[in-house]
Amino acid sequence: MPSLIEVKDLSVEIGAKQAVLLALDRISFAIAHGEVLGLVGESGAGKSLTAAAIIRMLEAPARIAGGQVVLNGVRIDSISDNEMKRVRGRQIGTIFQNSLDALDPLYTVGQQLVETIRCHLPLSASQARKRAMEWLREVEFPEQRFYAYPHELSGGMRQRAAIALALCAEPYLLIADEPTTALDLPVQAQMVGLLKRLVQHKKMAALLVTHNLGLVALAADRIAVMYAGRIVEMGPTRAVVQRPAHPYTMGLLESIPPLSYRVRRLRQIAGTMPRLGAIPPGCPFSSRCNHVFARCHRARPELMTAQMTQAACWLHAESTCKPT
Amino acid sequence: MLAFAFSRALQAIPVVLVVGLIAFALFAYVGDPVLIMLGQEHTEAQRKLLVEQLGLDQPFYVQYVRYIWAVLHGQLGISYSFGRPVAQLIAGRLPATLELASVAAVFAVIPAIPLGLFSAIRPRNLLSRGILLVSLLGVSAPTFMIGLLLILGFSVALGWFPSFGRGQVVQVGRWWTTGLLTGSGLRAIVLPALTLGSVQMSFIVRLMRAEIIRALQADYIRFARARGLPERSLYCVHVCRNALLPVVTAAGLQLGNVLAFSVVTETVFQWPGLGLLFISAVRGADIPVMSAYLMLAGLGFVAINLSVDLAYHAIDPRLRIPHLGASSES
C-alpha cells in the first residue's frame, strides 16, 4: 500500500548562531492508510519535537534544518505558512499532551466543534451542527452534552471532545502526542481503543507519540523507538516488543514493572540520556550500552536489518567482529 | 442571577454603614466647624448653643447613630458652610463628576484594549515599544502632574483647550446638567478627562498585554492553531476573551480609583464636581457634606464591584451555577 505520509531525513535544530544543537537527526519513517505508527522513547528523545516539526508548530528557537515531509504526494515542509494553516486541522489532525486543557474554557464543546468544522468545510451553521453531533457520536460522547462547557466534563469526556475536534474536518493523518498521559488507566485503554477504531474506520493514518510501551503495544501496527533525537529501532509492533534488536529497546522493555506478586528489583538502563550537546560520537547510546565495543565509538550506525526489525546498532552489521 | 445581584446589593448596606462609622470617628480631627461658622468674634454662650444644636457635644457614635437615623428619614442634613441642604448640593454637582468619569473611562478603555493587543502580538515592533514606554510613564506619573503638563502644553502654549471650568452647560430634564452638548463644554472636558483617564489607560494597556501574552501560551490556543483556525478568529474569539477576564476586574476596580482621583483632577482643573465639593467641605470641616460624600463613594464602589461581578459571569461560564442535571458526569 502506498504510504500516506513520508518523512525523509527530517532534522531539527535548536539555538542561534553560536550554539546550534541538533535535536532531531535525520528522522525517516512512513505511515500507510489505516496504519498506526507508535513513536516511543524517554522524555527528551525528540518524540514531541517530531510531531511539532511535521505540523510546523515548533517553538521559537527550534527550526527545521533539513529533510522532507510528504503528505499525499505533496511536500508540506516547503509550502507557505498560509498554505500550512489550511493543512492543519483539514489534512492533519493533532491532539497534544495535556489534552485536558485543549478546550477553550469559555466556549461549549458544540461551539468549538462547529467553529472548527465551518472553518474547514463550506457548511451552513445547521449542517455543521449536524456534523458535530455525528462526530460526538463517533467518539462516544453523549450528545446531550453538546452544550456543556469543558469544566463541566470529566477528563475522559474532555479527551473525547478533543479527539472529535481534531478529527471533525476529516483529516488524513492524526498525530496524537501523549494523548492519554493525564487520564487514569482504564480510560487510557478506552481512548487508545477508540483511536485505533477511528483510524481503521476512516482509513486515516496515525502517529501515536507516547512513552508508554504498553499503550503502544495495544494500538500500534508498527513501532519506532527514539533515542537522543534519532530513530534507533523500527519494526512491526510484535517483533519490536517480543524480539527487540537494539539494546536500548531491550532496556526499555525490561524497565516496565511486571504485575506479578513477587516484585523483583527492576532492571534499569544505567545512566541517563545524554544532553543534546553531549551526545557521544559514533552510536549515541554507546555511553549506556552493555554491549558496547570499539566500532560503536568510531562510527554512527544507521538503521540496518536486524532479526525481524530494523535497528541502528553495530551488533547487527554483517561483517562485524562482535565482542565475545 | 437575580438572587446573586440582590444578595450583593444587600452586602452594600454593611459596607456603607462601616464607611460612615469610620468617617464619624475621624471627624473629631478635621477641625472645628463651630469656629469656622461663627468666625473669630463670638461669645461662649453662642458657641455652646450652636454646639448643642449641632449635637457636637455628643460622642461620635451618638452623632453617627443620629445621622443614620436622619438619613433613613431622607434627611442628609444642612451644609454648615453653604447653609443649603446637602442633597441639593450633591445633586447639583453629581452630573459634572459622572460626566467627567465616564468620558475618562471611555478615553481609557477604548484605545487601551487594541493597543495592548497590538503590543502583545508584535512585541518587537517599534510602535509596541513606544506604547510600553508611554504607558510606563502614565502608570508612574502622578495625576496632578499629568494635568499640569497638559494645561501647560494644550492651554498655555497651544491654547486649544480651556485650562479650567466646565464650559457652558445646558439643563437636561429636571436633575441633570450636561456640558456634552455645547462646544465650550466639549472642549472643556478634554483635558480633565485625559488626565483622569491616563492612569487607567496605561494600566489597562499593560495588563491587557500581559494577559494576551499569557493566553497565547495556553494549551487551548496551541490546540486551536493545530485545528487550523485562522489567525483572526484565533485572536478575536479565543485569545481576547480569555485575556479580558482579569482586565474586566482590574478595569472595574480602577473605575473606583477614577472616582477617587477625580478629587485631584477636579482640583487641578477647577471642575465643579463632587471632588471639588468634597475638598471645600474638608477645608470648612463641613461634616454633613463629608459624610454624605463618603457614604456615596462607598455605594459607588459597591455598585462597581457588583457590575464587575455581573460582567464576569457573562464572560466566564465557569462562574455560572450549572443547570441541574446538566452537571452530572457520565
XYZ file of C-alpha atoms in Angstrom:
654
model
C 0.000 0.000 0.000
C 1.403 3.439 -0.841
C 2.227 5.452 2.236
C 0.077 8.437 3.122
C 2.828 10.383 4.789
C 6.513 10.024 4.295
C 9.065 11.730 6.486
C 12.542 11.724 4.992
C 15.693 12.746 6.845
C 13.840 15.312 8.929
C 16.263 17.308 11.088
C 15.501 19.990 13.648
C 17.993 22.430 15.103
C 17.647 24.385 18.318
C 19.518 27.586 19.081
C 21.053 30.625 17.483
C 24.288 31.143 15.562
C 26.801 30.424 18.315
C 25.328 27.275 19.806
C 23.264 25.185 17.445
C 22.175 21.800 18.720
C 20.812 19.074 16.517
C 17.633 17.999 18.279
C 16.316 15.698 15.555
C 18.860 13.915 13.440
C 17.569 12.673 10.096
C 14.313 11.064 11.168
C 12.701 8.930 8.468
C 9.503 6.940 8.523
C 6.341 6.401 6.528
C 2.785 5.600 7.530
C 0.195 3.959 5.281
C -3.595 4.434 5.211
C -5.226 2.801 8.199
C -1.921 2.267 9.929
C -0.848 3.371 13.398
C 2.826 4.081 13.954
C 3.851 4.279 17.600
C 6.705 6.643 18.375
C 8.229 5.759 21.753
C 11.199 6.796 23.848
C 12.170 8.580 27.046
C 11.249 12.183 27.707
C 13.553 14.408 25.731
C 14.183 11.848 22.994
C 12.527 14.123 20.459
C 9.117 12.483 20.058
C 7.026 15.584 20.557
C 9.500 17.616 18.562
C 8.975 15.247 15.630
C 5.224 15.746 15.884
C 5.585 19.534 16.116
C 8.008 19.599 13.179
C 5.566 17.721 10.938
C 2.778 20.234 11.528
C 5.317 23.066 11.608
C 4.430 24.316 15.044
C 7.933 24.339 16.514
C 8.522 26.855 19.305
C 10.824 29.765 18.508
C 14.480 28.674 18.869
C 13.747 25.324 17.200
C 13.516 25.112 13.429
C 13.518 22.546 10.647
C 17.075 22.192 9.382
C 16.564 19.707 6.589
C 14.591 16.825 5.186
C 11.181 16.409 3.632
C 7.662 15.755 4.798
C 5.445 14.440 2.027
C 1.721 14.168 2.697
C -0.409 12.632 -0.025
C 2.333 13.272 -2.537
C 2.699 16.954 -1.608
C 5.706 18.323 0.223
C 4.355 20.223 3.211
C 7.704 21.240 4.659
C 8.253 23.824 1.950
C 4.776 25.307 1.401
C 3.992 28.787 2.735
C 2.769 29.406 6.258
C -0.637 30.345 4.913
C -0.967 27.134 2.976
C 0.205 25.245 6.043
C -2.683 26.743 8.014
C -5.039 25.000 5.616
C -3.217 21.719 6.129
C -3.561 21.854 9.900
C -6.921 20.601 11.016
C -8.016 19.815 7.457
C -5.357 17.269 6.459
C -3.554 16.669 9.719
C -5.469 16.492 12.979
C -3.458 16.877 16.138
C -4.044 16.031 19.778
C -1.466 17.339 22.193
C -0.150 16.331 25.531
C -2.269 17.827 28.288
C -5.378 17.498 26.241
C -7.399 18.202 29.371
C -6.626 21.870 28.718
C -7.105 21.558 24.983
C -10.555 23.108 25.003
C -11.156 26.814 25.390
C -12.849 27.090 28.799
C -15.153 29.899 27.651
C -16.986 28.080 24.850
C -19.137 24.980 24.819
C -17.950 21.793 23.204
C -20.554 22.296 20.493
C -19.479 25.863 19.725
C -15.862 24.799 19.323
C -16.770 21.861 17.094
C -18.996 23.961 14.863
C -16.327 26.669 14.667
C -13.696 24.165 13.557
C -15.942 22.425 11.062
C -17.066 25.673 9.464
C -13.517 26.929 9.251
C -12.566 23.973 7.045
C -15.719 22.936 5.246
C -18.258 25.067 3.368
C -21.222 24.161 5.536
C -24.094 26.170 6.967
C -24.403 26.523 10.710
C -27.083 23.867 10.956
C -25.221 21.442 8.701
C -22.079 21.976 10.755
C -24.080 21.353 13.879
C -25.398 18.109 12.488
C -21.923 17.024 11.578
C -20.617 17.984 15.030
C -23.304 15.761 16.554
C -22.219 12.919 14.282
C -18.658 13.298 15.456
C -19.701 13.303 19.083
C -21.492 10.001 18.425
C -18.377 8.744 16.690
C -16.181 9.394 19.739
C -18.894 8.059 22.082
C -19.510 11.434 23.659
C -23.069 11.844 24.978
C -24.841 14.142 22.506
C -26.895 15.882 25.144
C -23.632 17.347 26.463
C -23.243 19.300 23.234
C -23.920 22.488 25.183
C -21.604 21.615 28.080
C -18.610 23.766 28.916
C -15.253 21.996 29.299
C -15.184 22.452 33.071
C -18.421 20.504 33.351
C -16.853 17.405 31.808
C -14.709 14.624 33.217
C -11.182 14.052 31.926
C -12.243 11.203 29.671
C -15.081 13.260 28.194
C -12.792 16.198 27.537
C -10.380 13.851 25.832
C -13.171 12.529 23.615
C -14.171 16.086 22.769
C -10.556 16.889 21.877
C -10.422 13.859 19.584
C -13.650 14.927 17.905
C -12.206 18.425 17.445
C -9.023 17.084 15.902
C -10.895 14.814 13.515
C -14.068 16.736 12.683
C -12.708 18.071 9.388
C -11.794 14.500 8.412
C -8.009 14.817 8.126
C -5.937 12.073 6.514
C -3.404 11.942 9.293
C -3.890 12.017 13.046
C -0.980 12.990 15.235
C -1.630 12.089 18.849
C 1.107 13.376 21.139
C 0.850 11.646 24.527
C -2.923 11.671 24.181
C -3.601 9.810 27.397
C -0.979 10.957 29.877
C -3.421 12.896 32.038
C -6.023 10.127 32.215
C -6.314 7.161 34.544
C -5.537 3.676 33.293
C -8.926 2.262 32.282
C -9.726 5.486 30.423
C -6.328 5.356 28.707
C -7.095 1.909 27.347
C -10.578 3.022 26.201
C -9.142 6.029 24.478
C -6.465 4.121 22.640
C -9.052 1.578 21.542
C -11.241 4.402 20.281
C -8.376 5.988 18.356
C -7.479 2.697 16.728
C -11.085 2.042 15.722
C -11.434 5.523 14.242
C -8.194 5.245 12.292
C -9.227 1.950 10.737
C -12.796 3.022 10.141
C -11.880 6.334 8.481
C -8.828 4.904 6.690
C -6.639 7.539 8.277
C -3.030 7.176 9.258
C -1.955 7.896 12.806
C 1.241 8.792 14.563
C 0.891 7.856 18.222
C 3.563 9.532 20.327
C 3.936 8.116 23.813
C 6.411 6.945 26.414
C 4.000 4.214 27.444
C 5.110 0.986 25.787
C 2.098 -0.939 26.993
C -0.219 1.521 25.302
C 1.724 1.420 22.070
C 1.750 -2.357 22.040
C -2.021 -2.218 22.301
C -2.642 0.200 19.469
C 0.255 0.474 17.063
C 0.865 -1.618 13.982
C 4.473 -0.608 13.903
C 6.768 0.967 16.478
C 9.635 3.416 16.070
C 11.911 3.804 19.090
C 13.631 7.148 19.512
C 16.768 7.928 21.436
C 18.605 11.267 21.599
C 16.868 12.658 18.543
C 17.263 9.600 16.336
C 15.191 6.590 15.496
C 17.175 3.637 16.824
C 14.788 0.805 16.046
C 11.718 0.386 13.908
C 9.595 -2.609 13.062
C 6.237 -4.346 13.436
C 4.871 -4.000 16.971
C 5.080 -7.689 17.698
C 8.667 -8.007 16.599
C 9.835 -4.935 18.492
C 8.090 -5.963 21.696
C 8.932 -9.662 21.592
C 12.315 -9.741 19.879
C 13.881 -6.293 20.208
C 17.183 -5.955 18.411
C 18.536 -2.710 19.818
C 19.983 -2.838 23.342
C 18.070 0.369 24.153
C 14.739 -1.180 23.207
C 15.592 -4.220 25.319
C 16.372 -1.930 28.221
C 13.080 -0.052 27.773
C 11.078 -3.279 27.772
C 12.879 -4.591 30.833
C 12.101 -1.470 32.793
C 8.314 -1.986 32.621
C 7.226 -3.110 36.088
C 5.595 -6.553 35.960
C 2.292 -7.107 37.707
C 3.472 -10.319 39.338
C 3.072 -10.968 43.035
C 6.746 -11.015 43.912
C 8.274 -7.733 42.897
C 11.832 -8.297 41.874
C 14.219 -5.426 41.509
C 13.536 -3.722 38.179
C 16.249 -3.775 35.599
C 17.152 -0.241 34.664
C 19.161 1.239 31.856
C 22.284 2.617 33.536
C 22.817 6.367 33.330
C 20.577 8.962 31.717
C 20.050 10.088 28.161
C 22.892 12.457 27.165
C 22.112 16.144 26.830
C 21.880 17.349 23.246
C 25.291 18.999 23.483
C 26.924 15.887 24.883
C 25.809 13.102 22.564
C 28.825 10.805 22.140
C 30.319 10.479 18.655
C 29.505 7.212 16.949
C 26.480 5.480 18.442
C 24.520 7.872 20.700
C 23.649 5.008 23.045
C 27.260 3.837 23.420
C 27.709 5.581 26.780
C 24.973 3.462 28.376
C 25.126 0.257 26.373
C 26.095 -3.112 27.896
C 27.225 -4.475 24.557
C 29.427 -1.592 23.538
C 32.572 -2.316 21.528
C 35.215 -0.376 19.641
C 33.213 0.305 16.484
C 30.371 1.890 18.450
C 32.649 4.765 19.437
C 34.072 5.173 15.966
C 31.118 5.349 13.646
C 27.426 6.021 13.871
C 25.219 3.074 12.906
C 22.320 3.685 10.502
C 19.151 1.581 10.575
C 20.003 -1.897 9.353
C 18.101 -5.140 9.118
C 18.323 -6.980 12.396
C 16.371 -10.134 13.069
C 12.754 -9.062 12.461
C 13.175 -5.302 12.792
C 15.461 -2.524 11.677
C 17.942 -1.357 14.291
C 20.668 1.245 14.335
C 23.173 -0.950 16.096
C 26.512 -2.346 15.006
C 25.686 -5.664 16.685
C 23.616 -6.380 13.619
C 26.101 -5.346 10.977
C 27.023 -8.231 8.734
C 30.774 -8.019 8.874
C 31.419 -7.116 12.431
C 33.821 -8.829 14.727
C 31.474 -8.948 17.652
C 32.911 -8.990 21.130
C 32.706 -12.302 22.865
C -28.511 35.649 38.617
C -31.159 37.953 40.077
C -30.702 36.406 43.515
C -26.956 36.911 43.182
C -27.344 40.578 42.301
C -29.798 41.032 45.145
C -27.544 39.428 47.742
C -24.684 41.606 46.533
C -26.850 44.678 46.843
C -27.673 43.662 50.428
C -23.965 43.409 51.149
C -23.701 47.068 50.248
C -25.565 48.022 53.427
C -22.913 46.969 55.975
C -20.172 48.409 53.738
C -21.801 51.812 53.693
C -22.531 51.671 57.431
C -18.921 50.855 58.285
C -17.615 53.585 55.970
C -19.887 56.030 57.768
C -18.770 54.878 61.218
C -15.091 55.300 60.348
C -15.818 58.679 58.837
C -17.553 59.883 62.002
C -14.719 58.585 64.184
C -12.333 60.781 62.166
C -14.480 63.902 62.056
C -13.288 64.941 65.541
C -9.904 65.628 63.976
C -10.837 67.558 60.845
C -11.107 70.917 62.550
C -13.679 72.885 64.459
C -16.766 73.631 62.362
C -18.143 75.938 65.051
C -15.127 78.182 64.923
C -15.394 78.377 61.162
C -19.144 79.082 61.233
C -19.082 81.756 63.935
C -15.821 83.397 62.991
C -13.329 84.795 65.482
C -15.810 87.071 67.300
C -18.338 85.140 69.384
C -19.380 84.623 72.958
C -19.072 81.410 74.889
C -22.875 81.241 75.127
C -23.298 81.475 71.356
C -20.733 78.744 70.921
C -22.385 76.489 73.471
C -25.759 76.937 71.849
C -24.510 76.074 68.387
C -22.573 73.057 69.640
C -25.715 71.761 71.289
C -27.837 72.490 68.232
C -25.465 70.541 66.005
C -25.110 67.764 68.572
C -21.345 68.104 68.542
C -21.146 67.696 72.333
C -22.133 64.027 71.961
C -19.581 61.201 71.461
C -19.032 60.318 67.798
C -21.111 57.138 67.863
C -24.134 59.019 69.124
C -23.639 61.579 66.352
C -23.304 58.721 63.936
C -26.490 56.954 65.024
C -28.389 60.242 64.862
C -27.023 60.855 61.386
C -28.009 57.395 60.141
C -31.450 57.870 61.669
C -31.841 61.151 59.821
C -30.583 59.613 56.552
C -33.149 56.840 56.895
C -35.757 59.573 57.075
C -34.426 61.140 53.931
C -32.546 63.930 55.704
C -28.943 64.349 54.588
C -28.641 67.463 56.724
C -27.774 71.066 56.013
C -24.304 72.031 54.906
C -22.515 74.077 57.597
C -20.705 76.272 55.152
C -23.275 76.697 52.371
C -26.369 76.650 54.532
C -28.174 74.606 51.881
C -29.475 71.015 52.041
C -26.667 68.541 51.331
C -28.877 66.530 48.990
C -29.345 69.600 46.815
C -25.614 70.347 46.781
C -24.721 66.790 45.790
C -27.443 66.557 43.163
C -26.117 69.763 41.646
C -22.535 68.512 41.488
C -23.098 64.845 40.606
C -23.667 65.300 36.847
C -20.323 67.050 36.393
C -18.394 64.290 38.126
C -20.256 61.454 36.431
C -19.734 63.020 33.024
C -16.052 63.520 33.674
C -15.592 59.966 34.986
C -17.467 58.355 32.086
C -15.632 60.325 29.421
C -12.362 59.483 31.179
C -13.281 55.791 31.271
C -14.110 55.849 27.551
C -10.793 57.600 26.855
C -9.055 54.936 28.880
C -10.706 51.709 27.782
C -11.418 52.151 24.077
C -7.836 52.746 22.910
C -6.224 50.632 25.633
C -7.563 47.262 24.515
C -6.368 47.373 20.893
C -3.071 48.964 21.947
C -2.457 46.215 24.484
C -3.382 43.564 21.944
C -1.067 45.041 19.346
C 1.907 45.334 21.670
C 1.427 41.717 22.737
C 1.202 40.329 19.206
C 4.093 42.360 17.797
C 6.469 42.665 20.741
C 9.445 43.689 18.607
C 7.623 46.389 16.676
C 8.852 49.931 17.331
C 5.309 51.148 17.970
C 4.837 48.452 20.625
C 7.966 49.602 22.431
C 6.677 53.176 22.261
C 3.326 52.109 23.696
C 5.055 50.331 26.552
C 7.289 53.296 27.350
C 4.451 55.812 27.349
C 2.267 53.511 29.432
C 5.069 53.169 31.957
C 5.146 56.967 32.262
C 1.371 57.028 32.546
C 1.344 54.478 35.344
C 4.087 56.130 37.345
C 3.475 59.864 36.887
C 1.171 61.431 39.496
C -2.231 62.542 38.234
C -1.863 66.205 39.165
C 1.428 66.399 37.283
C -0.091 64.974 34.116
C -2.883 67.526 34.496
C -0.473 70.414 34.903
C 1.638 69.274 31.939
C -1.468 69.011 29.759
C -2.525 72.517 30.791
C 0.961 73.808 30.076
C 1.012 72.231 26.645
C -2.536 72.481 25.345
C -3.946 75.546 27.051
C -0.996 77.781 27.816
C 1.224 77.067 24.817
C -1.253 75.979 22.127
C -4.443 77.471 23.512
C -6.584 74.661 22.124
C -8.488 73.807 25.277
C -9.523 75.821 28.340
C -7.469 75.201 31.463
C -10.333 75.227 33.960
C -14.078 75.053 34.364
C -16.783 73.073 32.671
C -17.684 75.436 29.863
C -21.293 76.197 29.094
C -23.790 73.697 30.438
C -27.390 73.010 29.489
C -30.161 71.718 31.665
C -31.478 68.296 30.637
C -34.614 67.269 32.437
C -35.054 68.347 35.999
C -31.993 66.875 37.624
C -29.268 66.831 35.047
C -26.955 69.446 33.620
C -24.635 68.496 30.811
C -21.633 70.090 29.177
C -21.500 67.481 26.453
C -23.978 69.307 24.220
C -22.148 72.615 23.890
C -18.919 73.369 22.049
C -17.261 75.007 25.004
C -18.392 72.189 27.273
C -16.911 69.574 24.945
C -13.641 71.472 24.706
C -13.531 71.887 28.464
C -13.871 68.190 29.236
C -10.991 67.027 27.026
C -8.049 67.846 29.273
C -9.555 66.765 32.601
C -10.826 63.521 31.071
C -7.414 62.795 29.541
C -5.779 63.477 32.883
C -8.195 61.313 34.779
C -8.110 58.502 32.189
C -4.352 58.423 31.656
C -3.511 56.274 34.656
C -6.285 53.843 33.943
C -5.443 53.646 30.276
C -1.749 52.938 30.898
C -2.715 50.364 33.444
C -5.145 48.586 31.114
C -2.662 48.602 28.222
C -0.045 46.895 30.350
C -2.463 44.421 31.875
C -4.032 43.611 28.520
C -0.612 42.994 27.022
C 0.430 40.688 29.862
C -2.837 38.775 29.724
C -2.697 38.319 25.947
C 0.839 37.015 26.196
C -0.273 34.590 28.891
C -3.309 33.460 26.900
C -1.188 32.907 23.796
C 0.836 30.310 25.659
C -2.208 28.392 26.832
C -2.669 24.829 25.658
C -6.063 25.536 24.136
C -4.558 28.231 21.902
C -1.896 25.798 20.669
C -4.638 23.289 20.059
C -6.768 25.885 18.282
C -3.792 26.598 15.997
C -3.345 22.909 15.318
C -7.026 22.741 14.402
C -6.236 25.247 11.678
C -8.354 28.136 12.955
C -7.442 31.305 11.076
C -5.371 33.865 12.952
C -8.174 36.404 13.075
C -10.698 34.202 14.811
C -7.938 32.795 16.991
C -7.220 36.244 18.391
C -10.698 37.699 18.346
C -12.615 34.682 19.579
C -10.254 32.798 21.847
C -7.285 34.882 22.956
C -9.092 38.145 23.618
C -11.995 36.760 25.548
C -9.712 34.761 27.802
C -7.420 37.722 28.305
C -10.334 40.037 29.073
C -11.326 38.262 32.292
C -8.682 39.811 34.552
C -8.816 43.046 32.595
C -12.511 43.487 33.341
C -11.899 43.022 37.060
C -8.979 45.373 37.167
C -10.582 47.979 34.949
C -13.702 47.893 37.115
C -11.751 48.408 40.283
C -9.810 51.141 38.517
C -13.094 52.872 37.825
C -13.351 53.267 41.596
C -9.925 54.855 41.504
C -11.076 57.176 38.752
C -13.798 58.420 41.071
C -11.303 58.783 43.904
C -8.713 60.549 41.760
C -11.365 62.842 40.426
C -10.824 64.820 43.649
C -7.303 65.615 42.427
C -8.250 66.197 38.819
C -11.228 68.378 39.700
C -8.989 70.493 41.908
C -6.380 70.930 39.186
C -8.990 71.903 36.575
C -11.441 73.599 38.967
C -14.069 71.191 37.663
C -17.322 71.900 39.501
C -17.961 68.314 40.572
C -18.238 66.283 43.756
C -14.480 66.134 44.262
C -14.213 69.876 44.430
C -17.206 69.993 46.754
C -15.510 67.437 48.992
C -12.244 69.377 49.130
C -14.041 72.559 50.153
C -16.044 70.570 52.725
C -12.801 69.274 54.228
C -11.448 72.837 54.420
C -14.586 74.062 56.121
C -14.966 70.997 58.369
C -18.405 70.613 56.795
C -19.364 67.317 58.417
C -22.750 66.735 56.716
C -21.242 67.150 53.236
C -18.243 64.970 54.018
C -20.337 62.165 55.467
C -22.736 62.209 52.537
C -19.867 62.178 50.051
C -18.106 59.288 51.776
C -21.259 57.172 52.009
C -21.980 57.908 48.379
C -18.431 56.864 47.447
C -18.941 53.650 49.407
C -22.142 52.978 47.494
C -20.342 53.734 44.240
C -17.637 51.190 44.961
C -20.184 48.531 45.852
C -22.091 49.248 42.646
C -18.890 48.994 40.592
C -17.942 45.703 42.210
C -21.399 44.368 41.555
C -21.251 45.250 37.873
C -17.769 43.721 37.613
C -19.131 40.519 39.095
C -22.040 40.530 36.663
C -19.714 41.146 33.705
C -17.518 38.299 34.892
C -20.489 35.983 34.923
C -21.304 36.967 31.386
C -17.770 36.258 30.170
C -16.778 33.188 32.163
C -19.110 30.179 32.134
C -17.136 28.581 34.962
C -18.686 31.051 37.397
C -22.242 30.328 36.383
C -24.182 27.954 38.501
C -24.644 24.824 36.383
C -28.175 23.856 35.455
C -29.428 20.971 37.482
C -28.933 17.691 35.679
C -26.516 19.161 33.180
C -23.620 18.909 35.577
C -23.664 15.180 36.239
C -20.571 13.497 34.873
C -21.018 10.483 32.706
